[in-house]
Amino acid sequence: MKSFKTIAVFNYLHETVVLKHLLEQQEIPYFFENEMTLSVMPLYSNAVGGIKLKVHPNDFEEVQQILDNLNNPLKIV
């Protein structure tokens, strides 16, 4: 886990729920730094720097693609 790097930062715990599900479906190893702290004290988000999504550098491209799809859900047929 020491080689894991931050790829995204979230301010609120609810922003991570769907992402967790997608990462688990793809079997991508990850962890959220500060998740437990902010689940207990959500107002500390700015003080601790938010909830940081950490992934292995080998998975950066795949995770970035998942994040891009979440941020741009509009698909015109």
mmCIF file of C-alpha atoms in Angstrom:
data_model
loop_
_atom_site.group_PDB
_atom_site.id
_atom_site.type_symbol
_atom_site.label_atom_id
_atom_site.label_comp_id
_atom_site.label_asym_id
_atom_site.label_seq_id
_atom_site.Cartn_x
_atom_site.Cartn_y
_atom_site.Cartn_z
ATOM 1 C CA MET A 1 0.000 0.000 0.000
ATOM 2 C CA LYS A 2 3.006 2.300 0.307
ATOM 3 C CA SER A 3 3.260 2.514 -3.467
ATOM 4 C CA PHE A 4 -0.380 3.609 -3.808
ATOM 5 C CA LYS A 5 -0.864 7.194 -4.999
ATOM 6 C CA THR A 6 -3.750 9.658 -4.732
ATOM 7 C CA ILE A 7 -5.836 9.940 -7.893
ATOM 8 C CA ALA A 8 -8.867 11.855 -6.577
ATOM 9 C CA VAL A 9 -10.041 13.768 -3.509
ATOM 10 C CA PHE A 10 -13.635 13.965 -2.266
ATOM 11 C CA ASN A 11 -15.153 16.278 0.329
ATOM 12 C CA TYR A 12 -18.032 14.082 1.458
ATOM 13 C CA LEU A 13 -18.363 10.377 2.195
ATOM 14 C CA HIS A 14 -21.471 9.961 0.041
ATOM 15 C CA GLU A 15 -19.435 10.914 -3.052
ATOM 16 C CA THR A 16 -17.441 7.673 -2.742
ATOM 17 C CA VAL A 17 -20.253 5.113 -2.544
ATOM 18 C CA VAL A 18 -20.852 4.501 -6.269
ATOM 19 C CA LEU A 19 -17.138 4.677 -6.997
ATOM 20 C CA LYS A 20 -16.432 1.942 -4.416
ATOM 21 C CA HIS A 21 -18.941 -0.305 -6.121
ATOM 22 C CA LEU A 22 -17.416 0.270 -9.571
ATOM 23 C CA LEU A 23 -13.863 -0.329 -8.356
ATOM 24 C CA GLU A 24 -14.894 -3.548 -6.635
ATOM 25 C CA GLN A 25 -16.665 -4.750 -9.791
ATOM 26 C CA GLN A 26 -13.458 -4.217 -11.760
ATOM 27 C CA GLU A 27 -11.424 -5.844 -8.937
ATOM 28 C CA ILE A 28 -9.139 -2.828 -8.684
ATOM 29 C CA PRO A 29 -7.294 -2.596 -5.349
ATOM 30 C CA TYR A 30 -7.897 0.775 -3.666
ATOM 31 C CA PHE A 31 -8.402 2.477 -0.343
ATOM 32 C CA PHE A 32 -9.798 5.780 0.856
ATOM 33 C CA GLU A 33 -7.532 7.725 3.186
ATOM 34 C CA ASN A 34 -9.380 9.648 5.948
ATOM 35 C CA GLU A 35 -12.621 7.757 5.236
ATOM 36 C CA MET A 36 -13.107 6.608 8.818
ATOM 37 C CA THR A 37 -12.215 9.976 10.331
ATOM 38 C CA LEU A 38 -14.720 11.810 8.144
ATOM 39 C CA SER A 39 -17.437 9.229 8.701
ATOM 40 C CA VAL A 40 -17.285 10.175 12.383
ATOM 41 C CA MET A 41 -16.475 13.901 12.038
ATOM 42 C CA PRO A 42 -17.628 15.096 8.573
ATOM 43 C CA LEU A 43 -16.884 18.756 9.338
ATOM 44 C CA TYR A 44 -13.155 17.946 9.526
ATOM 45 C CA SER A 45 -13.034 17.433 5.745
ATOM 46 C CA ASN A 46 -11.090 20.621 4.984
ATOM 47 C CA ALA A 47 -8.817 20.152 7.977
ATOM 48 C CA VAL A 48 -7.618 16.688 6.906
ATOM 49 C CA GLY A 49 -7.618 17.387 3.180
ATOM 50 C CA GLY A 50 -10.708 15.405 2.215
ATOM 51 C CA ILE A 51 -11.151 11.726 1.432
ATOM 52 C CA LYS A 52 -8.289 10.644 -0.821
ATOM 53 C CA LEU A 53 -8.748 7.783 -3.264
ATOM 54 C CA LYS A 54 -5.484 5.833 -3.399
ATOM 55 C CA VAL A 55 -4.741 3.314 -6.156
ATOM 56 C CA HIS A 56 -1.663 1.558 -7.484
ATOM 57 C CA PRO A 57 0.056 3.498 -10.316
ATOM 58 C CA ASN A 58 -0.528 0.545 -12.682
ATOM 59 C CA ASP A 59 -4.290 1.096 -12.335
ATOM 60 C CA PHE A 60 -4.258 4.888 -12.851
ATOM 61 C CA GLU A 61 -5.533 4.837 -16.440
ATOM 62 C CA GLU A 62 -8.392 2.447 -15.722
ATOM 63 C CA VAL A 63 -9.468 4.350 -12.606
ATOM 64 C CA GLN A 64 -9.219 7.681 -14.440
ATOM 65 C CA GLN A 65 -11.548 6.303 -17.108
ATOM 66 C CA ILE A 66 -14.052 5.240 -14.423
ATOM 67 C CA LEU A 67 -13.859 8.701 -12.825
ATOM 68 C CA ASP A 68 -14.346 10.406 -16.201
ATOM 69 C CA ASN A 69 -17.443 8.285 -16.879
ATOM 70 C CA LEU A 70 -18.881 9.200 -13.481
ATOM 71 C CA ASN A 71 -18.262 12.907 -14.026
ATOM 72 C CA ASN A 72 -19.809 12.916 -17.509
ATOM 73 C CA PRO A 73 -22.869 10.630 -17.404
ATOM 74 C CA LEU A 74 -24.612 12.350 -20.343
ATOM 75 C CA LYS A 75 -24.722 10.097 -23.414
ATOM 76 C CA ILE A 76 -26.583 11.251 -26.486
ATOM 77 C CA VAL A 77 -27.898 8.427 -28.638
#
